[in-house]
C-alpha cells in the first residue's frame, strides 16, 4: 500500500508573518489523524522557522531545490547536508521552473537526485512535458527520457527511496489541470517504466490542483497524491486537498 502524499510547494512566496499565520491555521485543521502524509516546501530562508513551528506536528518539511555538490565554492547553493540539519525529509529536484529558468538538464537533475539521497533526503523528482511536446505527441517520450536519466545515474532500486511528481508544464500555474484520464495515462506509463519497483514508488500529480479537482485526480489508480503550488498558499484550500487524499 502506498501512503498518499500531498506536498505544498510555496515557491518564492511567504513572509515570516504570513507563514506563521498559515501554520497556525493549518495546524488547527490538520490534526495528523488522517492517513495521508503532508509536507511543506517553503523558500529555504524559512526552513528554520518552519522546523520550529512544525516540531511535534504531523507535517513534514521539504526543500524546493538542492545542490548537486557536497560543499565548497558554489555561491547561492544549499547542500543536502544543510537541508538535513533543518529536518528536511524531501527535496524537490527538476521542477520545471528550475529546468526552464535555470536551464537545468536531465543530467544535472539526476546529480541532484543522487546528492539528496546521499544525505538521506527523499528526492521528489518532477517530470513533465511542455504544451508543444504534448501537441507533438511526445509526452511519453519526454517523460520517459527524464525518468531514465535519473534511473541510469542513481540505479532503478534508488527510485524506491524517491517520490515522482508528474507535472505537465502546461498545467503549472495556468489554471489548466490535466484531466484525470490524461494524468492517469502518464502515471500508468511512469509506473510501467519503473518495472519491478513500480508498486513501491509514489507518483504524485502536480499542475493547478485545486480542492475541486483533487478528489477525481486522487481516485485514479496510479495517482498517489499531489504536488501543489498556487493552492497551497491558502491553508484552507491546501487542507481540503489533503483531506481529499485520504
Ligand atoms: C508546482 O509548482 O509544482 C505546481 C504544481 O504549481 P501549481 O499548483 O500552481 O500549478
PDB file of C-alpha atoms and ligand atoms in Angstrom:
ATOM      1  CA  UNK A   1       0.000   0.000   0.000  1.00  0.00           C
ATOM      2  CA  UNK A   2       1.379   3.402  -0.954  1.00  0.00           C
ATOM      3  CA  UNK A   3       0.556   6.080   1.580  1.00  0.00           C
ATOM      4  CA  UNK A   4      -0.977   9.154  -0.094  1.00  0.00           C
ATOM      5  CA  UNK A   5       1.258  12.205  -0.008  1.00  0.00           C
ATOM      6  CA  UNK A   6       0.380  15.851  -0.526  1.00  0.00           C
ATOM      7  CA  UNK A   7       3.214  18.366  -0.779  1.00  0.00           C
ATOM      8  CA  UNK A   8       2.930  22.155  -0.707  1.00  0.00           C
ATOM      9  CA  UNK A   9       5.387  23.993  -2.925  1.00  0.00           C
ATOM     10  CA  UNK A  10       5.236  27.589  -1.781  1.00  0.00           C
ATOM     11  CA  UNK A  11       7.719  28.666  -4.482  1.00  0.00           C
ATOM     12  CA  UNK A  12       9.004  32.220  -3.814  1.00  0.00           C
ATOM     13  CA  UNK A  13       6.070  33.260  -1.647  1.00  0.00           C
ATOM     14  CA  UNK A  14       5.579  33.976   2.031  1.00  0.00           C
ATOM     15  CA  UNK A  15       6.948  36.092   4.827  1.00  0.00           C
ATOM     16  CA  UNK A  16       7.618  35.336   8.473  1.00  0.00           C
ATOM     17  CA  UNK A  17       4.247  36.785   9.339  1.00  0.00           C
ATOM     18  CA  UNK A  18       2.143  35.056   6.660  1.00  0.00           C
ATOM     19  CA  UNK A  19       3.974  31.743   7.204  1.00  0.00           C
ATOM     20  CA  UNK A  20       3.169  31.905  10.870  1.00  0.00           C
ATOM     21  CA  UNK A  21      -0.488  32.581  10.169  1.00  0.00           C
ATOM     22  CA  UNK A  22      -0.658  29.736   7.614  1.00  0.00           C
ATOM     23  CA  UNK A  23       0.963  27.302  10.041  1.00  0.00           C
ATOM     24  CA  UNK A  24      -1.424  28.221  12.807  1.00  0.00           C
ATOM     25  CA  UNK A  25      -4.464  27.866  10.568  1.00  0.00           C
ATOM     26  CA  UNK A  26      -3.310  24.597   9.038  1.00  0.00           C
ATOM     27  CA  UNK A  27      -2.391  23.081  12.411  1.00  0.00           C
ATOM     28  CA  UNK A  28      -5.886  23.890  13.626  1.00  0.00           C
ATOM     29  CA  UNK A  29      -7.352  21.871  10.777  1.00  0.00           C
ATOM     30  CA  UNK A  30      -4.865  19.046  10.194  1.00  0.00           C
ATOM     31  CA  UNK A  31      -4.539  17.062  13.386  1.00  0.00           C
ATOM     32  CA  UNK A  32      -2.436  14.274  11.915  1.00  0.00           C
ATOM     33  CA  UNK A  33      -5.307  11.840  12.480  1.00  0.00           C
ATOM     34  CA  UNK A  34      -5.548  11.269   8.785  1.00  0.00           C
ATOM     35  CA  UNK A  35      -3.997   8.583   6.684  1.00  0.00           C
ATOM     36  CA  UNK A  36      -2.309  10.905   4.202  1.00  0.00           C
ATOM     37  CA  UNK A  37       1.194  12.271   4.665  1.00  0.00           C
ATOM     38  CA  UNK A  38       1.678  16.020   4.286  1.00  0.00           C
ATOM     39  CA  UNK A  39       4.813  18.071   3.635  1.00  0.00           C
ATOM     40  CA  UNK A  40       5.563  21.750   3.083  1.00  0.00           C
ATOM     41  CA  UNK A  41       8.413  23.129   0.955  1.00  0.00           C
ATOM     42  CA  UNK A  42       8.957  26.796   1.851  1.00  0.00           C
ATOM     43  CA  UNK A  43      11.663  29.092   0.457  1.00  0.00           C
ATOM     44  CA  UNK A  44      14.931  27.946   2.063  1.00  0.00           C
ATOM     45  CA  UNK A  45      15.295  31.020   4.266  1.00  0.00           C
ATOM     46  CA  UNK A  46      12.156  29.969   6.137  1.00  0.00           C
ATOM     47  CA  UNK A  47      13.199  26.371   6.830  1.00  0.00           C
ATOM     48  CA  UNK A  48      14.292  27.235  10.372  1.00  0.00           C
ATOM     49  CA  UNK A  49      11.008  28.987  11.082  1.00  0.00           C
ATOM     50  CA  UNK A  50       9.011  26.011   9.816  1.00  0.00           C
ATOM     51  CA  UNK A  51      11.238  23.465  11.538  1.00  0.00           C
ATOM     52  CA  UNK A  52      10.442  25.124  14.832  1.00  0.00           C
ATOM     53  CA  UNK A  53       6.748  25.615  14.128  1.00  0.00           C
ATOM     54  CA  UNK A  54       6.238  22.051  12.883  1.00  0.00           C
ATOM     55  CA  UNK A  55       8.028  20.327  15.779  1.00  0.00           C
ATOM     56  CA  UNK A  56       5.749  17.592  17.084  1.00  0.00           C
ATOM     57  CA  UNK A  57       3.257  18.043  14.261  1.00  0.00           C
ATOM     58  CA  UNK A  58       2.251  15.583  11.583  1.00  0.00           C
ATOM     59  CA  UNK A  59       3.602  17.785   8.807  1.00  0.00           C
ATOM     60  CA  UNK A  60       6.997  17.152   7.224  1.00  0.00           C
ATOM     61  CA  UNK A  61       9.409  19.653   5.785  1.00  0.00           C
ATOM     62  CA  UNK A  62      10.914  19.768   2.315  1.00  0.00           C
ATOM     63  CA  UNK A  63      13.217  21.966   0.247  1.00  0.00           C
ATOM     64  CA  UNK A  64      12.406  23.358  -3.180  1.00  0.00           C
ATOM     65  CA  UNK A  65      15.826  22.529  -4.583  1.00  0.00           C
ATOM     66  CA  UNK A  66      19.188  21.071  -3.537  1.00  0.00           C
ATOM     67  CA  UNK A  67      22.720  21.415  -4.815  1.00  0.00           C
ATOM     68  CA  UNK A  68      24.342  18.546  -6.668  1.00  0.00           C
ATOM     69  CA  UNK A  69      27.609  19.462  -4.922  1.00  0.00           C
ATOM     70  CA  UNK A  70      28.562  18.444  -1.399  1.00  0.00           C
ATOM     71  CA  UNK A  71      30.159  21.728  -0.308  1.00  0.00           C
ATOM     72  CA  UNK A  72      32.552  24.416  -1.472  1.00  0.00           C
ATOM     73  CA  UNK A  73      32.629  27.317  -3.904  1.00  0.00           C
ATOM     74  CA  UNK A  74      29.020  27.229  -5.133  1.00  0.00           C
ATOM     75  CA  UNK A  75      27.666  30.676  -4.313  1.00  0.00           C
ATOM     76  CA  UNK A  76      23.966  30.669  -3.596  1.00  0.00           C
ATOM     77  CA  UNK A  77      23.653  26.887  -3.438  1.00  0.00           C
ATOM     78  CA  UNK A  78      22.380  24.856  -0.493  1.00  0.00           C
ATOM     79  CA  UNK A  79      23.679  21.349   0.119  1.00  0.00           C
ATOM     80  CA  UNK A  80      21.700  18.265   1.051  1.00  0.00           C
ATOM     81  CA  UNK A  81      23.622  18.046   4.338  1.00  0.00           C
ATOM     82  CA  UNK A  82      22.499  21.573   5.229  1.00  0.00           C
ATOM     83  CA  UNK A  83      18.890  20.708   4.453  1.00  0.00           C
ATOM     84  CA  UNK A  84      19.168  17.642   6.672  1.00  0.00           C
ATOM     85  CA  UNK A  85      20.191  19.878   9.550  1.00  0.00           C
ATOM     86  CA  UNK A  86      16.786  21.530   9.295  1.00  0.00           C
ATOM     87  CA  UNK A  87      14.970  18.183   9.383  1.00  0.00           C
ATOM     88  CA  UNK A  88      14.031  18.245   5.737  1.00  0.00           C
ATOM     89  CA  UNK A  89      12.651  14.928   4.608  1.00  0.00           C
ATOM     90  CA  UNK A  90      12.066  15.877   0.978  1.00  0.00           C
ATOM     91  CA  UNK A  91      13.929  17.875  -1.637  1.00  0.00           C
ATOM     92  CA  UNK A  92      12.247  18.782  -4.898  1.00  0.00           C
ATOM     93  CA  UNK A  93      14.535  18.194  -7.883  1.00  0.00           C
ATOM     94  CA  UNK A  94      13.899  19.011 -11.512  1.00  0.00           C
ATOM     95  CA  UNK A  95      10.950  21.336 -11.037  1.00  0.00           C
ATOM     96  CA  UNK A  96      10.035  22.714 -14.468  1.00  0.00           C
ATOM     97  CA  UNK A  97      10.698  26.272 -13.260  1.00  0.00           C
ATOM     98  CA  UNK A  98      14.275  25.241 -12.448  1.00  0.00           C
ATOM     99  CA  UNK A  99      14.596  23.373 -15.740  1.00  0.00           C
ATOM    100  CA  UNK A 100      13.305  26.427 -17.635  1.00  0.00           C
ATOM    101  CA  UNK A 101      14.702  29.474 -15.779  1.00  0.00           C
ATOM    102  CA  UNK A 102      17.954  27.877 -14.649  1.00  0.00           C
ATOM    103  CA  UNK A 103      18.486  25.647 -17.672  1.00  0.00           C
ATOM    104  CA  UNK A 104      18.784  22.526 -15.550  1.00  0.00           C
ATOM    105  CA  UNK A 105      19.432  19.495 -17.721  1.00  0.00           C
ATOM    106  CA  UNK A 106      18.313  15.928 -17.094  1.00  0.00           C
ATOM    107  CA  UNK A 107      21.913  15.137 -16.112  1.00  0.00           C
ATOM    108  CA  UNK A 108      22.010  17.937 -13.518  1.00  0.00           C
ATOM    109  CA  UNK A 109      18.658  16.874 -12.119  1.00  0.00           C
ATOM    110  CA  UNK A 110      19.954  13.317 -11.829  1.00  0.00           C
ATOM    111  CA  UNK A 111      23.048  14.554  -9.962  1.00  0.00           C
ATOM    112  CA  UNK A 112      20.825  16.477  -7.528  1.00  0.00           C
ATOM    113  CA  UNK A 113      18.717  13.367  -7.006  1.00  0.00           C
ATOM    114  CA  UNK A 114      21.809  11.365  -6.073  1.00  0.00           C
ATOM    115  CA  UNK A 115      23.180  14.139  -3.828  1.00  0.00           C
ATOM    116  CA  UNK A 116      19.881  14.333  -1.935  1.00  0.00           C
ATOM    117  CA  UNK A 117      19.756  10.582  -1.338  1.00  0.00           C
ATOM    118  CA  UNK A 118      23.381  10.526  -0.206  1.00  0.00           C
ATOM    119  CA  UNK A 119      22.316  12.614   2.794  1.00  0.00           C
ATOM    120  CA  UNK A 120      19.167  10.621   3.490  1.00  0.00           C
ATOM    121  CA  UNK A 121      16.766  13.062   1.875  1.00  0.00           C
ATOM    122  CA  UNK A 122      13.947  11.774  -0.286  1.00  0.00           C
ATOM    123  CA  UNK A 123      14.144  13.420  -3.690  1.00  0.00           C
ATOM    124  CA  UNK A 124      10.829  14.497  -5.158  1.00  0.00           C
ATOM    125  CA  UNK A 125      11.592  14.234  -8.846  1.00  0.00           C
ATOM    126  CA  UNK A 126       9.474  16.426 -11.131  1.00  0.00           C
ATOM    127  CA  UNK A 127       8.981  15.368 -14.732  1.00  0.00           C
ATOM    128  CA  UNK A 128       6.565  16.558 -17.391  1.00  0.00           C
ATOM    129  CA  UNK A 129       6.113  17.774 -20.914  1.00  0.00           C
ATOM    130  CA  UNK A 130       5.533  21.238 -22.355  1.00  0.00           C
ATOM    131  CA  UNK A 131       2.405  22.072 -24.336  1.00  0.00           C
ATOM    132  CA  UNK A 132       4.366  21.947 -27.603  1.00  0.00           C
ATOM    133  CA  UNK A 133       5.671  18.486 -26.713  1.00  0.00           C
ATOM    134  CA  UNK A 134       2.160  17.253 -25.831  1.00  0.00           C
ATOM    135  CA  UNK A 135       0.745  18.630 -29.059  1.00  0.00           C
ATOM    136  CA  UNK A 136       3.544  16.945 -30.999  1.00  0.00           C
ATOM    137  CA  UNK A 137       2.615  13.623 -29.370  1.00  0.00           C
ATOM    138  CA  UNK A 138       5.905  13.487 -27.477  1.00  0.00           C
ATOM    139  CA  UNK A 139       4.585  13.333 -23.910  1.00  0.00           C
ATOM    140  CA  UNK A 140       5.574   9.765 -23.085  1.00  0.00           C
ATOM    141  CA  UNK A 141       8.936  10.056 -24.836  1.00  0.00           C
ATOM    142  CA  UNK A 142       9.825  13.213 -22.876  1.00  0.00           C
ATOM    143  CA  UNK A 143       8.694  11.842 -19.541  1.00  0.00           C
ATOM    144  CA  UNK A 144      10.423   8.529 -20.216  1.00  0.00           C
ATOM    145  CA  UNK A 145      13.697  10.276 -21.030  1.00  0.00           C
ATOM    146  CA  UNK A 146      13.529  12.459 -17.896  1.00  0.00           C
ATOM    147  CA  UNK A 147      12.950   9.359 -15.804  1.00  0.00           C
ATOM    148  CA  UNK A 148      15.626   7.254 -17.485  1.00  0.00           C
ATOM    149  CA  UNK A 149      18.281   9.936 -16.964  1.00  0.00           C
ATOM    150  CA  UNK A 150      17.798   9.644 -13.215  1.00  0.00           C
ATOM    151  CA  UNK A 151      17.414   5.864 -13.068  1.00  0.00           C
ATOM    152  CA  UNK A 152      20.591   5.473 -15.121  1.00  0.00           C
ATOM    153  CA  UNK A 153      22.691   7.505 -12.695  1.00  0.00           C
ATOM    154  CA  UNK A 154      21.027   6.522  -9.418  1.00  0.00           C
ATOM    155  CA  UNK A 155      20.020   2.945 -10.283  1.00  0.00           C
ATOM    156  CA  UNK A 156      16.447   1.659 -10.515  1.00  0.00           C
ATOM    157  CA  UNK A 157      16.441   0.465  -6.907  1.00  0.00           C
ATOM    158  CA  UNK A 158      17.112   4.053  -5.768  1.00  0.00           C
ATOM    159  CA  UNK A 159      13.741   5.043  -7.192  1.00  0.00           C
ATOM    160  CA  UNK A 160      12.096   3.271  -4.240  1.00  0.00           C
ATOM    161  CA  UNK A 161      13.618   5.931  -1.973  1.00  0.00           C
ATOM    162  CA  UNK A 162      12.142   8.749  -4.013  1.00  0.00           C
ATOM    163  CA  UNK A 163       8.834  10.274  -4.958  1.00  0.00           C
ATOM    164  CA  UNK A 164       7.990  11.159  -8.546  1.00  0.00           C
ATOM    165  CA  UNK A 165       5.751  14.065  -9.485  1.00  0.00           C
ATOM    166  CA  UNK A 166       4.235  14.136 -12.943  1.00  0.00           C
ATOM    167  CA  UNK A 167       3.791  17.823 -13.648  1.00  0.00           C
ATOM    168  CA  UNK A 168       2.732  18.750 -17.168  1.00  0.00           C
ATOM    169  CA  UNK A 169       4.406  22.127 -17.691  1.00  0.00           C
ATOM    170  CA  UNK A 170       1.304  23.493 -19.430  1.00  0.00           C
ATOM    171  CA  UNK A 171      -0.726  22.859 -16.274  1.00  0.00           C
ATOM    172  CA  UNK A 172       1.605  24.540 -13.785  1.00  0.00           C
ATOM    173  CA  UNK A 173       0.271  27.833 -12.507  1.00  0.00           C
ATOM    174  CA  UNK A 174      -2.008  28.166 -15.528  1.00  0.00           C
ATOM    175  CA  UNK A 175      -5.291  27.022 -14.034  1.00  0.00           C
ATOM    176  CA  UNK A 176      -5.358  24.234 -16.644  1.00  0.00           C
ATOM    177  CA  UNK A 177      -5.414  20.898 -14.851  1.00  0.00           C
ATOM    178  CA  UNK A 178      -4.767  17.699 -16.772  1.00  0.00           C
ATOM    179  CA  UNK A 179      -7.978  15.693 -16.856  1.00  0.00           C
ATOM    180  CA  UNK A 180      -7.908  12.680 -14.530  1.00  0.00           C
ATOM    181  CA  UNK A 181      -7.698  10.452 -17.617  1.00  0.00           C
ATOM    182  CA  UNK A 182      -4.787  12.417 -19.129  1.00  0.00           C
ATOM    183  CA  UNK A 183      -2.930  12.278 -15.833  1.00  0.00           C
ATOM    184  CA  UNK A 184      -3.685   8.586 -15.235  1.00  0.00           C
ATOM    185  CA  UNK A 185      -2.363   7.685 -18.686  1.00  0.00           C
ATOM    186  CA  UNK A 186       1.021   9.233 -17.928  1.00  0.00           C
ATOM    187  CA  UNK A 187       1.116   7.916 -14.357  1.00  0.00           C
ATOM    188  CA  UNK A 188       0.472   4.386 -15.616  1.00  0.00           C
ATOM    189  CA  UNK A 189       3.285   4.843 -18.134  1.00  0.00           C
ATOM    190  CA  UNK A 190       5.658   6.070 -15.387  1.00  0.00           C
ATOM    191  CA  UNK A 191       4.809   3.053 -13.264  1.00  0.00           C
ATOM    192  CA  UNK A 192       5.374   0.749 -16.189  1.00  0.00           C
ATOM    193  CA  UNK A 193       8.791   2.347 -16.772  1.00  0.00           C
ATOM    194  CA  UNK A 194       9.706   1.653 -13.138  1.00  0.00           C
ATOM    195  CA  UNK A 195       9.438  -2.094 -13.780  1.00  0.00           C
ATOM    196  CA  UNK A 196       9.920  -4.288 -10.734  1.00  0.00           C
ATOM    197  CA  UNK A 197       9.934  -1.435  -8.214  1.00  0.00           C
ATOM    198  CA  UNK A 198       6.805   0.224  -9.652  1.00  0.00           C
ATOM    199  CA  UNK A 199       4.477  -0.659  -6.792  1.00  0.00           C
ATOM    200  CA  UNK A 200       6.845   0.815  -4.186  1.00  0.00           C
ATOM    201  CA  UNK A 201       7.147   4.307  -5.669  1.00  0.00           C
ATOM    202  CA  UNK A 202       4.665   7.073  -5.032  1.00  0.00           C
ATOM    203  CA  UNK A 203       3.776   9.068  -8.120  1.00  0.00           C
ATOM    204  CA  UNK A 204       2.140  12.439  -7.447  1.00  0.00           C
ATOM    205  CA  UNK A 205       0.331  14.694  -9.875  1.00  0.00           C
ATOM    206  CA  UNK A 206       1.071  18.421  -9.998  1.00  0.00           C
ATOM    207  CA  UNK A 207      -0.411  21.203 -12.080  1.00  0.00           C
ATOM    208  CA  UNK A 208      -3.104  23.616 -10.868  1.00  0.00           C
ATOM    209  CA  UNK A 209      -4.568  21.109  -8.387  1.00  0.00           C
ATOM    210  CA  UNK A 210      -7.466  22.708  -6.507  1.00  0.00           C
ATOM    211  CA  UNK A 211      -9.840  21.358  -3.868  1.00  0.00           C
ATOM    212  CA  UNK A 212     -12.433  20.918  -6.612  1.00  0.00           C
ATOM    213  CA  UNK A 213     -10.202  18.812  -8.892  1.00  0.00           C
ATOM    214  CA  UNK A 214      -8.331  16.827  -6.249  1.00  0.00           C
ATOM    215  CA  UNK A 215     -10.947  14.173  -5.488  1.00  0.00           C
ATOM    216  CA  UNK A 216     -11.224  12.953  -9.061  1.00  0.00           C
ATOM    217  CA  UNK A 217      -7.469  13.022  -9.606  1.00  0.00           C
ATOM    218  CA  UNK A 218      -6.814  11.046  -6.420  1.00  0.00           C
ATOM    219  CA  UNK A 219      -9.410   8.469  -7.443  1.00  0.00           C
ATOM    220  CA  UNK A 220      -7.143   7.375 -10.308  1.00  0.00           C
ATOM    221  CA  UNK A 221      -5.365   4.096  -9.725  1.00  0.00           C
ATOM    222  CA  UNK A 222      -1.827   5.374 -10.249  1.00  0.00           C
ATOM    223  CA  UNK A 223      -2.103   8.825  -8.639  1.00  0.00           C
ATOM    224  CA  UNK A 224      -0.767   8.728  -5.080  1.00  0.00           C
ATOM    225  CA  UNK A 225      -1.205  12.371  -4.142  1.00  0.00           C
ATOM    226  CA  UNK A 226      -0.229  15.823  -5.348  1.00  0.00           C
ATOM    227  CA  UNK A 227       2.426  18.471  -5.500  1.00  0.00           C
ATOM    228  CA  UNK A 228       0.513  21.710  -5.023  1.00  0.00           C
ATOM    229  CA  UNK A 229       1.761  25.192  -5.870  1.00  0.00           C
ATOM    230  CA  UNK A 230      -0.735  28.052  -6.001  1.00  0.00           C
ATOM    231  CA  UNK A 231      -3.500  26.403  -3.988  1.00  0.00           C
ATOM    232  CA  UNK A 232      -1.077  25.542  -1.183  1.00  0.00           C
ATOM    233  CA  UNK A 233      -0.702  29.211  -0.289  1.00  0.00           C
ATOM    234  CA  UNK A 234      -4.199  29.176   1.145  1.00  0.00           C
ATOM    235  CA  UNK A 235      -4.219  26.992   4.273  1.00  0.00           C
ATOM    236  CA  UNK A 236      -7.880  26.002   3.936  1.00  0.00           C
ATOM    237  CA  UNK A 237      -7.563  25.083   0.240  1.00  0.00           C
ATOM    238  CA  UNK A 238      -4.441  23.068   0.992  1.00  0.00           C
ATOM    239  CA  UNK A 239      -6.211  21.339   3.875  1.00  0.00           C
ATOM    240  CA  UNK A 240      -9.129  20.447   1.600  1.00  0.00           C
ATOM    241  CA  UNK A 241      -6.701  18.916  -0.912  1.00  0.00           C
ATOM    242  CA  UNK A 242      -5.001  16.943   1.872  1.00  0.00           C
ATOM    243  CA  UNK A 243      -8.380  15.667   3.053  1.00  0.00           C
ATOM    244  CA  UNK A 244      -9.226  14.574  -0.467  1.00  0.00           C
ATOM    245  CA  UNK A 245      -6.112  12.363  -0.421  1.00  0.00           C
ATOM    246  CA  UNK A 246      -7.488  10.279   2.428  1.00  0.00           C
TER     247      UNK A 246
HETATM  248  C1  LIG B   1       4.134  23.323  -8.826  1.00  0.00           C
HETATM  249  O1  LIG B   1       4.748  24.360  -8.866  1.00  0.00           O
HETATM  250  O2  LIG B   1       4.705  22.268  -8.554  1.00  0.00           O
HETATM  251  C2  LIG B   1       2.698  23.348  -9.100  1.00  0.00           C
HETATM  252  C3  LIG B   1       2.070  22.227  -9.282  1.00  0.00           C
HETATM  253  O3  LIG B   1       2.128  24.600  -9.163  1.00  0.00           O
HETATM  254  P1  LIG B   1       0.570  24.928  -9.358  1.00  0.00           P
HETATM  255  O4  LIG B   1      -0.202  24.033  -8.421  1.00  0.00           O
HETATM  256  O5  LIG B   1       0.425  26.362  -9.014  1.00  0.00           O
HETATM  257  O6  LIG B   1       0.236  24.627 -10.778  1.00  0.00           O
END
